[in-house]
């Protein structure tokens, strides 16, 4: 439709060995990623891990220290931002306060010398459900409406890639959920590649086809949300995406499709297909909702593995009850028991046994110095990380 | 304006409603009172006095006294006698304004957006000349531009100036003096506007296919308009009424309307003429300002 979108051959967005240093500080560290054309890609990570810097390098607002940004076969890493078929929805929205909503949305078209913008602007405003808002000024709109103007202003240019930098960060929870669905609908409708940056794991998982978890300037793991959740690649991912109980142990090799693990004096096994390492220091991981709680070891079903302990806390959260079970060696395991009516509440202070199906466990390589890890990596964004 | 708006009922525990609202209604006027009295005594009364003087019998003098003869003919008379000075005032002030804009806009932009931790120091540098008197500063320029000065010597040496060419006592010197003396009045409001310009808006413009020039035209310039309008007015109004620069850096050939008014009141003691010229200048400036504001169309300024 637009001349710019047609000139460049369409294709995947590829980041190759992309690095950005600010002085001696490395914000983005040798990052390589392939983002398929037309996909909804989420870049997930705690604030300060380099997400915005990555987006800014794709948009051209920050020059990479080294590496390439490839769109199809062309390296766009050194093009000026206004020469790239890429548009951004900024975290702060950055709407032009002196222009009407209509002119804000028409801005990109006009800069490329397109004369008759009326129809396109109207269609775009209706796509983001802001029909009739054209004559207003940004200051007269609510946060959610401004967010949608920012989206329309970027989308109208039909970029090959749309970059969204925590676009829902400033919205309250309810509006955020609503906009997530909205964004997903719009992406399906326009078919443009969306690169969505967020620190909210739930947001990333519900919206994206592919999620990449970023930590300290590097990609820890990328894949479909379910794959990441069910079989994380690192301890960071295991506790950033949801929560995991990770027990420090030693693996002793594979035999018969099973990896044998010794942890805290007990022996466990994990299917080889769910093991990222089969020898040396490992973390044996189980998600809290995959753990079951019973009164004693004889209630553990055949083929399951178990750990005994004392219940130290029980929080009723409606859909489930979340228990803490202190093991003999002092680690508190999280156990989520679904409130499906079949569960008997376990009182705090009582002895109990938690068990799991080995097929639900996973094995991760571990630094020799690393111990048990059961607490989620909480990410409270500090201020606005724009 | 907000002072006059009815104040909202206070939220703190306070005296009974009737007493409170009575006092609240009066408060804005009480706050305005000192300023209003000041304005009346030191601006309103002299203005009337001046208006009256401009209509006195032109044949009177300070020793014989002036008669009020409603001599409206004073106005066409002074226009006929002094239209070159009047035109020159606006010409010089306009030229100085253009120069000041060329110097001041990039300066204000650099201080506001690029100076980083040097910002405050640079602002002090802009204001620093104001710490000395207007007269002293202009006299300093007289030294700098003087025929025996280093600047003229250098310009003659590199043949930018004829061997007998001079800078002092030329229209150039007067315009330069005006530019220099009123530059801070332009730079400071501009700086205030540009300071508030969010650099992320420029990034957004660039992301939306605006080149540097386009981003300036479509984002930076419109957003700095309030400062630009305020700055040009603060520059142009005093510059067009100025007489020190023409007096110290020019010759009678460069005299502006301010010099004529000055001499009418203080040398020739022709009060009706001086008053009529003063009023004329005021009317002309008001006309220029309103014309300008209409065109600039910045409702934010006023
Ligand atoms: N212009 C800059 N100069 C110096 N350090 C920067 C700059 N921009 C970002 N950083 C640093 O790089 C790191 C990554 O920043 P950013 O990409 O904004 O993180 P995120 O978006 O994931 O929260 C942060 O530690 C931040 O302080
Ligand atoms: Mg950020």
XYZ file of C-alpha atoms and ligand atoms in Angstrom:
716
model
C 0.000 0.000 0.000
C 2.613 2.517 1.032
C 5.632 2.995 -1.182
C 8.069 2.310 1.635
C 6.488 -0.993 2.564
C 6.675 -2.185 -1.009
C 10.266 -1.256 -1.771
C 11.851 -3.424 0.887
C 11.409 -7.137 0.395
C 9.127 -8.449 3.077
C 10.427 -11.038 5.443
C 11.518 -12.008 8.881
C 13.119 -9.599 11.289
C 16.505 -10.882 12.320
C 18.786 -9.512 14.989
C 22.300 -10.835 14.561
C 24.871 -10.498 17.348
C 23.349 -7.197 18.320
C 25.296 -5.429 21.067
C 24.847 -2.049 22.685
C 27.241 -0.590 25.224
C 26.801 2.633 27.146
C 30.355 3.363 28.199
C 31.521 0.225 29.938
C 27.971 -0.939 30.661
C 26.610 -3.527 28.247
C 22.858 -3.031 27.936
C 22.313 -5.535 25.130
C 24.794 -8.356 24.907
C 25.365 -10.189 21.630
C 21.685 -10.731 21.061
C 20.458 -12.937 18.223
C 16.799 -13.440 17.438
C 14.600 -14.319 14.521
C 11.086 -12.955 14.506
C 8.861 -14.502 11.900
C 6.899 -12.306 9.535
C 3.392 -11.709 10.777
C 3.999 -13.131 14.216
C 3.126 -11.652 17.565
C 6.427 -11.716 19.386
C 6.833 -10.768 23.035
C 10.097 -9.683 24.556
C 9.733 -10.336 28.256
C 12.122 -9.280 30.976
C 12.566 -7.390 34.206
C 12.975 -3.635 33.942
C 16.510 -2.593 33.096
C 17.327 -5.800 31.229
C 17.691 -4.036 27.876
C 14.286 -4.429 26.230
C 13.795 -0.788 25.342
C 17.366 -0.513 24.085
C 16.747 -3.490 21.799
C 13.567 -1.925 20.415
C 15.278 1.410 19.942
C 17.996 -0.245 17.901
C 15.372 -1.841 15.672
C 13.598 1.521 15.306
C 16.859 3.347 14.626
C 16.695 5.593 17.672
C 19.836 4.029 19.110
C 22.853 2.971 17.112
C 24.130 -0.548 17.847
C 27.701 -0.851 19.056
C 27.935 -3.883 16.809
C 25.712 -6.379 15.059
C 23.006 -6.326 12.446
C 19.297 -5.693 12.190
C 18.045 -7.558 9.157
C 14.655 -7.160 7.595
C 14.388 -9.847 4.975
C 17.876 -9.708 3.514
C 18.639 -6.026 4.048
C 20.620 -4.753 6.995
C 18.746 -1.698 8.272
C 20.910 -1.196 11.356
C 22.526 1.977 9.999
C 19.495 3.557 8.335
C 18.041 6.746 9.804
C 14.835 6.019 11.739
C 12.654 7.796 9.183
C 14.028 5.562 6.439
C 12.935 2.327 8.115
C 9.653 0.519 7.431
C 9.256 0.150 11.160
C 7.027 2.100 13.537
C 6.915 2.345 17.283
C 4.225 2.678 19.918
C 6.112 4.471 22.663
C 5.666 3.695 26.310
C 4.924 7.360 26.972
C 2.770 7.424 23.784
C 4.611 10.625 22.727
C 1.518 12.034 21.043
C 2.008 15.494 19.545
C 0.188 17.780 21.978
C -0.257 20.597 19.469
C -1.969 18.455 16.858
C -5.469 17.042 16.779
C -6.000 13.301 17.002
C -6.661 13.314 13.282
C -3.377 15.076 12.534
C -1.495 12.860 14.954
C -2.701 9.800 13.097
C -2.096 11.399 9.700
C 1.436 12.514 10.644
C 3.318 9.626 9.081
C 1.298 9.686 5.852
C 1.758 13.420 5.426
C 5.518 13.211 5.984
C 5.694 10.825 3.074
C 3.799 13.249 0.886
C 0.528 11.356 0.753
C -2.218 13.841 -0.059
C -5.583 12.247 0.557
C -5.335 10.881 4.051
C -8.944 11.318 5.179
C -10.194 7.836 4.359
C -7.208 6.053 5.820
C -7.278 8.082 9.027
C -10.978 7.500 9.465
C -10.588 3.770 8.892
C -7.712 3.604 11.342
C -9.610 5.537 14.015
C -12.469 3.147 13.618
C -10.135 0.160 13.875
C -9.048 1.387 17.309
C -12.650 2.360 18.134
C -12.108 6.088 18.281
C -14.596 7.139 15.601
C -15.373 10.816 15.895
C -12.402 11.642 18.092
C -10.489 13.220 15.180
C -10.940 16.889 16.116
C -9.883 16.482 19.741
C -6.476 17.117 21.258
C -4.467 14.394 23.020
C -4.864 16.129 26.385
C -8.631 15.676 26.137
C -8.353 11.883 25.975
C -8.047 9.290 28.710
C -4.944 7.134 29.051
C -6.529 4.190 27.272
C -7.704 6.378 24.422
C -4.295 8.008 24.065
C -2.783 4.557 23.928
C -5.075 3.664 21.057
C -4.186 6.872 19.212
C -0.515 5.953 19.558
C -1.330 2.565 18.084
C -3.350 4.036 15.205
C -0.632 6.598 14.487
C 1.914 3.817 14.059
C -0.310 1.266 12.317
C -1.595 3.609 9.643
C 1.843 3.522 8.033
C 1.518 -0.212 7.485
C 5.036 -0.862 8.713
C 6.591 -4.257 8.218
C 7.253 -4.396 11.903
C 5.388 -2.653 14.694
C 7.358 -2.145 17.889
C 5.400 -1.772 21.111
C 7.320 -0.662 24.190
C 5.272 -1.621 27.236
C 2.278 0.019 25.593
C -0.098 -1.012 28.344
C 2.180 -0.198 31.266
C 0.396 3.009 32.221
C -3.091 1.526 32.189
C -4.956 0.096 35.141
C -5.402 -3.635 35.338
C -8.914 -3.880 33.932
C -8.198 -1.647 30.968
C -4.951 -3.499 30.424
C -6.711 -6.858 30.057
C -9.206 -5.283 27.675
C -6.455 -3.714 25.581
C -4.544 -6.987 25.454
C -7.478 -8.644 23.758
C -7.908 -5.594 21.535
C -4.255 -5.590 20.478
C -4.376 -9.264 19.705
C -7.493 -8.747 17.587
C -5.899 -5.881 15.686
C -2.717 -7.831 15.071
C -4.673 -10.729 13.633
C -6.616 -8.297 11.495
C -3.666 -6.381 10.006
C -1.193 -9.269 9.908
C 1.805 -7.048 10.682
C 4.716 -8.405 12.748
C 4.290 -7.135 16.320
C 7.258 -6.982 18.667
C 5.741 -6.382 22.063
C 7.970 -5.490 24.994
C 6.647 -6.138 28.451
C 7.716 -7.028 31.965
C 4.346 -8.664 32.654
C 4.658 -12.411 32.094
C 0.923 -12.934 31.987
C 0.602 -10.303 29.283
C 3.381 -11.903 27.246
C 1.896 -15.369 27.571
C -1.687 -14.444 26.722
C -0.841 -12.318 23.703
C 2.195 -13.683 21.958
C 2.815 -16.622 19.629
C 6.440 -16.539 20.651
C 7.922 -15.253 23.873
C 11.584 -14.473 24.403
C 12.699 -14.095 27.993
C 15.456 -11.545 28.368
C 17.816 -11.179 31.304
C 20.774 -8.808 31.656
C 20.963 -8.041 27.951
C 20.706 -11.633 26.785
C 17.925 -13.945 25.638
C 17.526 -16.740 28.168
C 14.998 -18.714 26.172
C 12.482 -18.258 23.422
C 9.571 -20.334 22.262
C 5.819 -20.796 22.489
C 4.440 -19.679 25.871
C 3.409 -23.226 26.841
C 6.818 -24.657 25.972
C 8.568 -21.991 28.019
C 6.314 -22.607 30.948
C 6.312 -26.379 30.867
C 9.983 -26.880 30.137
C 12.031 -23.791 31.019
C 15.660 -23.715 29.967
C 17.154 -21.859 32.903
C 16.469 -21.248 36.569
C 15.768 -17.612 35.719
C 13.041 -18.513 33.234
C 11.618 -21.125 35.611
C 11.055 -18.485 38.250
C 10.379 -15.445 36.053
C 7.622 -17.141 34.092
C 5.457 -18.273 36.959
C 7.108 -19.971 39.889
C 9.083 -23.198 40.312
C 10.458 -25.300 43.103
C 14.079 -25.919 42.172
C 15.986 -28.429 44.280
C 19.767 -28.509 44.067
C 21.048 -31.993 43.249
C 23.599 -34.048 41.374
C 22.743 -35.955 38.218
C 24.424 -39.281 37.587
C 23.787 -39.880 33.888
C 21.007 -41.382 31.781
C 19.921 -44.973 31.879
C 16.771 -46.404 30.337
C 15.533 -42.956 29.276
C 15.699 -41.659 32.830
C 18.186 -39.341 34.474
C 18.941 -40.290 38.062
C 19.288 -37.405 40.489
C 20.362 -37.283 44.101
C 19.117 -34.279 46.031
C 19.310 -33.728 49.765
C 19.998 -37.412 50.338
C 16.992 -38.666 48.378
C 16.954 -40.216 44.909
C 14.729 -38.951 42.112
C 14.446 -39.498 38.392
C 13.444 -37.301 35.485
C 12.686 -38.417 31.900
C 15.701 -37.767 29.676
C 13.486 -35.728 27.338
C 12.847 -33.247 30.135
C 16.457 -32.859 31.159
C 18.690 -30.000 30.065
C 21.662 -31.747 31.717
C 22.279 -35.331 32.781
C 25.497 -35.153 34.713
C 26.929 -32.911 37.441
C 25.147 -30.175 39.418
C 21.509 -29.781 38.423
C 18.274 -28.195 39.574
C 15.353 -30.557 39.821
C 12.293 -28.444 39.090
C 8.584 -28.935 39.698
C 5.858 -26.288 39.303
C 3.778 -25.685 42.459
C 0.530 -26.702 40.741
C 2.111 -30.017 39.731
C 2.708 -30.849 43.397
C 0.068 -32.662 45.441
C -0.233 -32.702 49.200
C -1.182 -35.762 51.282
C -0.936 -36.681 54.938
C 1.588 -39.515 54.731
C 3.947 -41.356 52.371
C 1.645 -44.370 51.934
C -0.917 -42.178 50.214
C 1.543 -41.396 47.402
C 0.365 -43.175 44.208
C 2.530 -45.684 42.377
C 5.248 -44.212 40.151
C 5.262 -40.814 41.827
C 8.098 -39.246 43.777
C 7.775 -37.438 47.047
C 9.290 -35.202 49.717
C 8.093 -34.966 53.327
C 7.848 -31.842 55.455
C 5.763 -29.621 57.716
C 3.101 -27.227 56.440
C 4.171 -23.727 57.540
C 1.675 -21.597 55.711
C -1.616 -21.923 53.870
C -3.150 -19.052 51.907
C -6.582 -19.429 50.506
C -6.755 -17.485 47.220
C -10.101 -18.633 45.877
C -9.259 -20.818 42.914
C -6.582 -22.579 44.904
C -4.936 -22.853 48.276
C -1.242 -22.118 48.320
C 0.759 -24.067 50.868
C 4.329 -23.756 52.024
C 5.918 -27.050 52.996
C 9.168 -26.886 54.961
C 11.348 -29.843 54.078
C 13.719 -31.596 56.437
C 16.642 -29.533 55.140
C 14.783 -26.252 55.605
C 13.673 -25.280 52.095
C 10.065 -24.142 51.792
C 8.342 -25.668 48.772
C 5.291 -24.061 47.188
C 2.315 -26.300 46.631
C -0.842 -25.071 44.904
C -3.881 -27.229 45.597
C -6.786 -26.560 43.240
C -10.076 -25.781 44.961
C -11.903 -28.463 43.012
C -13.906 -29.690 45.996
C -12.015 -32.987 46.232
C -9.254 -31.559 48.405
C -9.188 -31.761 52.173
C -7.611 -28.663 53.702
C -4.290 -29.377 55.397
C -3.849 -27.458 58.645
C -0.753 -25.333 59.228
C 1.752 -27.113 61.502
C 0.817 -30.624 60.435
C 3.258 -33.052 58.870
C 2.578 -33.744 55.208
C 4.045 -35.283 52.100
C 4.119 -33.699 48.671
C 4.383 -35.844 45.552
C 4.619 -35.382 41.795
C 4.621 -37.302 38.571
C 8.247 -37.476 37.299
C 6.976 -36.587 33.834
C 6.060 -33.160 35.231
C 9.511 -32.526 36.622
C 12.364 -30.974 34.665
C 16.107 -30.886 35.052
C 18.266 -27.782 34.554
C 21.996 -27.317 34.637
C 23.115 -25.572 37.819
C 26.099 -23.534 38.928
C 27.926 -25.612 41.500
C 27.489 -22.829 44.071
C 23.755 -22.463 43.495
C 21.328 -23.874 46.072
C 17.578 -24.509 46.133
C 15.449 -21.809 44.538
C 11.750 -21.512 45.151
C 10.892 -17.813 45.112
C 9.627 -16.123 41.973
C 11.731 -13.408 40.363
C 9.432 -10.543 41.179
C 9.511 -7.671 38.814
C 8.243 -4.433 40.158
C 9.098 -1.949 37.431
C 11.030 0.914 38.971
C 9.532 4.104 37.602
C 8.894 4.316 33.892
C 11.517 2.363 32.007
C 11.230 4.121 28.722
C -7.627 35.129 35.423
C -7.714 32.325 37.903
C -7.657 34.857 40.673
C -11.109 35.983 39.692
C -12.574 32.514 39.422
C -14.902 31.652 42.290
C -12.864 29.657 44.732
C -13.984 26.163 45.641
C -15.266 25.598 49.155
C -12.307 24.778 51.344
C -11.870 21.260 52.643
C -10.225 22.221 55.909
C -12.371 22.822 58.946
C -13.185 26.509 58.766
C -15.532 29.226 60.072
C -19.277 29.127 59.362
C -20.256 29.063 55.755
C -21.645 32.577 55.289
C -18.678 34.398 56.775
C -16.245 32.211 54.902
C -17.796 32.615 51.473
C -18.074 36.386 51.955
C -14.408 36.722 52.643
C -13.557 34.308 49.846
C -15.432 36.409 47.382
C -13.558 39.541 48.363
C -10.140 37.950 48.558
C -9.292 38.044 44.842
C -10.079 41.754 44.681
C -8.065 42.472 47.773
C -5.119 40.677 46.173
C -5.530 42.764 43.041
C -5.794 46.043 44.911
C -2.097 46.975 45.353
C -1.345 46.280 41.715
C -4.396 48.166 40.552
C -3.543 51.223 42.654
C 0.023 51.123 41.408
C -1.134 50.915 37.822
C -3.609 53.759 38.254
C -1.180 56.156 39.955
C 1.933 55.441 37.939
C 0.495 54.487 34.571
C -3.126 55.618 34.228
C -2.687 59.182 35.483
C 0.538 59.944 33.576
C -0.985 58.449 30.460
C -3.945 60.803 30.692
C -1.584 63.661 31.400
C 0.423 62.735 28.320
C -2.699 62.434 26.192
C -3.741 65.885 27.304
C -0.283 67.309 26.612
C -0.370 65.957 23.080
C -3.376 68.183 22.395
C -1.943 71.408 23.865
C -1.515 74.503 21.776
C 1.765 73.916 19.906
C 2.704 77.606 20.031
C 2.961 77.578 23.815
C 6.195 77.052 25.681
C 7.349 76.054 29.111
C 7.830 79.681 30.159
C 4.565 81.049 28.717
C 2.555 78.005 29.689
C 0.465 75.675 27.545
C -3.160 76.131 26.675
C -5.433 73.195 26.097
C -6.751 73.845 22.601
C -7.557 70.265 21.516
C -4.931 70.696 18.836
C -5.379 67.405 16.980
C -3.276 68.936 14.249
C -0.238 68.068 16.381
C -0.463 64.518 15.125
C -0.312 65.094 11.364
C 2.378 67.675 12.036
C 4.697 65.278 13.854
C 4.107 62.539 11.310
C 5.052 64.904 8.536
C 8.127 66.106 10.354
C 9.391 62.781 11.708
C 8.086 59.916 9.567
C 11.637 58.934 8.551
C 12.605 58.394 12.181
C 9.408 56.494 12.832
C 9.988 54.193 9.882
C 13.635 53.822 10.808
C 12.683 52.740 14.331
C 10.644 49.858 13.040
C 13.146 49.087 10.321
C 16.077 48.875 12.717
C 14.092 47.008 15.349
C 12.869 44.559 12.705
C 16.362 43.975 11.369
C 17.721 43.519 14.861
C 14.891 41.066 15.542
C 15.832 38.978 12.534
C 19.472 38.929 13.619
C 18.479 38.099 17.171
C 16.284 35.233 15.990
C 19.101 33.791 13.921
C 21.393 33.984 16.938
C 18.889 33.373 19.693
C 16.847 30.414 18.477
C 19.791 28.046 18.025
C 21.247 29.355 21.273
C 18.032 28.782 23.236
C 17.633 25.364 21.631
C 21.162 24.311 22.447
C 20.887 25.461 26.059
C 17.494 23.828 26.545
C 18.102 20.517 24.808
C 21.794 19.868 24.419
C 23.664 21.627 27.211
C 23.265 18.896 29.831
C 24.991 19.923 33.017
C 26.226 23.199 31.497
C 22.663 24.457 31.217
C 22.651 26.690 34.277
C 26.061 28.139 33.563
C 25.048 29.012 30.008
C 21.841 30.617 31.231
C 23.856 32.760 33.618
C 26.057 33.758 30.682
C 22.986 34.883 28.750
C 21.776 36.978 31.651
C 25.176 38.138 32.928
C 25.383 41.302 30.756
C 22.196 42.498 32.450
C 24.136 42.782 35.695
C 25.728 45.930 34.321
C 23.767 48.948 33.220
C 22.377 49.272 29.752
C 24.401 52.446 29.299
C 27.703 50.852 30.274
C 27.131 47.922 27.944
C 26.389 50.202 25.028
C 29.427 52.320 25.792
C 31.488 49.150 25.753
C 30.255 48.494 22.232
C 31.298 52.017 21.352
C 34.847 51.084 22.367
C 34.746 47.775 20.539
C 33.510 49.334 17.300
C 35.645 52.472 17.520
C 37.791 53.481 14.551
C 41.020 52.807 16.442
C 39.775 49.536 17.907
C 41.190 46.119 17.195
C 38.056 44.948 15.407
C 38.058 47.708 12.812
C 41.821 47.220 12.389
C 41.398 43.537 11.757
C 38.514 43.999 9.318
C 40.541 46.594 7.420
C 43.534 44.256 7.310
C 41.533 41.400 5.803
C 39.866 43.882 3.442
C 36.381 43.254 4.730
C 36.325 46.959 5.441
C 37.706 49.708 3.195
C 40.882 51.378 4.571
C 38.789 54.350 5.642
C 35.683 52.286 6.431
C 34.208 52.396 9.892
C 31.742 50.517 12.020
C 30.856 53.118 14.611
C 28.329 55.759 13.629
C 26.716 53.529 11.000
C 23.275 51.912 10.828
C 25.125 48.631 11.222
C 26.411 49.635 14.652
C 22.960 50.716 15.822
C 21.304 47.486 14.674
C 24.114 45.494 16.246
C 23.664 47.364 19.522
C 19.921 46.758 19.509
C 20.450 43.078 18.765
C 22.945 42.703 21.554
C 21.088 44.681 24.173
C 17.719 42.993 23.788
C 18.849 39.470 22.935
C 18.235 38.042 26.439
C 14.597 39.142 26.284
C 14.217 36.907 23.249
C 16.340 34.028 24.440
C 14.816 33.547 27.885
C 11.176 32.977 26.882
C 12.338 30.851 23.967
C 14.476 28.820 26.310
C 11.519 28.300 28.650
C 9.445 26.943 25.764
C 12.166 24.735 24.343
C 13.068 23.428 27.778
C 9.632 21.872 28.029
C 9.916 20.250 24.614
C 9.943 16.513 25.200
C 12.783 15.005 23.119
C 10.700 11.851 22.844
C 8.335 13.813 20.582
C 11.220 14.352 18.187
C 12.005 10.659 18.292
C 8.362 9.937 17.556
C 8.454 12.350 14.622
C 11.565 10.702 13.299
C 9.959 7.292 13.740
C 7.012 8.618 11.714
C 9.125 9.456 8.667
C 9.944 13.086 9.485
C 13.450 14.139 8.481
C 15.317 16.517 10.758
C 14.018 19.567 8.916
C 10.451 18.259 8.892
C 10.580 17.403 12.577
C 11.719 20.942 13.291
C 8.960 22.490 11.191
C 6.169 20.236 12.419
C 7.072 19.647 16.047
C 9.829 21.849 17.479
C 8.718 25.120 15.936
C 5.003 24.874 16.739
C 5.725 23.763 20.268
C 8.130 26.661 20.821
C 5.601 29.155 19.425
C 4.503 30.570 22.798
C 8.106 31.372 23.695
C 8.812 32.655 20.226
C 5.864 35.047 20.268
C 6.567 36.252 23.801
C 10.269 36.638 23.004
C 9.763 38.584 19.792
C 7.369 40.963 21.555
C 9.684 41.456 24.504
C 12.446 42.161 22.026
C 10.654 44.252 19.474
C 8.693 46.597 21.704
C 11.603 48.050 23.691
C 13.921 47.901 20.668
C 11.644 50.053 18.531
C 11.318 52.662 21.277
C 15.022 52.676 22.144
C 17.144 55.805 21.786
C 20.388 54.911 23.609
C 21.825 52.750 20.831
C 21.174 55.296 18.115
C 22.539 58.032 20.334
C 25.761 56.264 21.350
C 26.496 54.092 18.337
C 24.954 56.181 15.545
C 24.745 59.733 14.267
C 21.661 61.940 13.774
C 21.313 60.105 10.464
C 20.544 56.954 12.419
C 18.239 58.606 14.956
C 15.144 56.674 15.815
C 11.815 57.949 17.072
C 13.024 57.565 20.657
C 15.747 60.133 20.031
C 13.218 62.607 18.673
C 10.954 62.154 21.682
C 13.947 62.474 23.956
C 14.979 65.759 22.418
C 11.402 67.067 22.237
C 11.014 66.643 25.981
C 14.510 67.406 27.206
C 16.183 69.658 24.637
C 13.582 71.488 22.605
C 11.074 71.446 25.467
C 8.270 71.013 22.952
C 5.885 69.074 25.154
C 2.933 68.818 22.768
C 5.189 67.413 20.091
C 6.903 64.973 22.428
C 3.573 63.778 23.784
C 2.060 63.385 20.334
C 5.089 61.379 19.180
C 4.909 59.194 22.272
C 1.289 58.423 21.611
C 1.961 57.777 17.996
C 4.727 55.348 18.854
C 2.484 53.559 21.313
C -0.322 53.276 18.774
C 2.043 52.022 16.096
C 3.519 49.377 18.395
C 0.073 48.242 19.485
C -0.975 47.950 15.851
C 2.110 45.917 15.009
C 1.666 43.680 18.053
C -1.995 42.976 17.411
C -1.383 42.343 13.760
C 1.370 39.944 14.720
C -0.648 38.097 17.343
C -3.505 37.699 14.913
C -1.210 36.094 12.394
C 0.746 34.014 14.872
C -2.613 32.921 16.250
C -1.265 31.598 19.502
C -4.086 31.599 21.955
C -1.699 30.078 24.486
C 0.309 33.290 24.824
C -2.402 35.624 26.021
N 21.274 6.353 27.125
C 21.710 5.528 28.097
N 22.876 5.768 28.741
C 23.318 4.945 29.701
N 22.693 3.824 30.108
C 21.524 3.530 29.519
C 20.971 4.364 28.488
N 19.804 3.812 28.084
C 19.633 2.707 28.836
N 20.664 2.532 29.681
C 20.827 1.421 30.625
O 20.690 0.214 29.919
C 19.952 -0.722 30.676
C 18.800 -1.242 29.874
O 17.871 -0.219 29.718
P 16.495 -0.442 28.978
O 16.747 -1.008 27.642
O 15.739 0.843 29.035
O 15.797 -1.520 29.909
P 14.291 -2.044 29.905
O 13.568 -1.409 28.798
O 14.402 -3.517 29.770
O 13.726 -1.687 31.231
C 19.531 -0.035 31.953
O 20.367 -0.459 32.990
C 19.731 1.424 31.663
O 20.135 2.098 32.825
Mg 11.849 -0.127 28.922
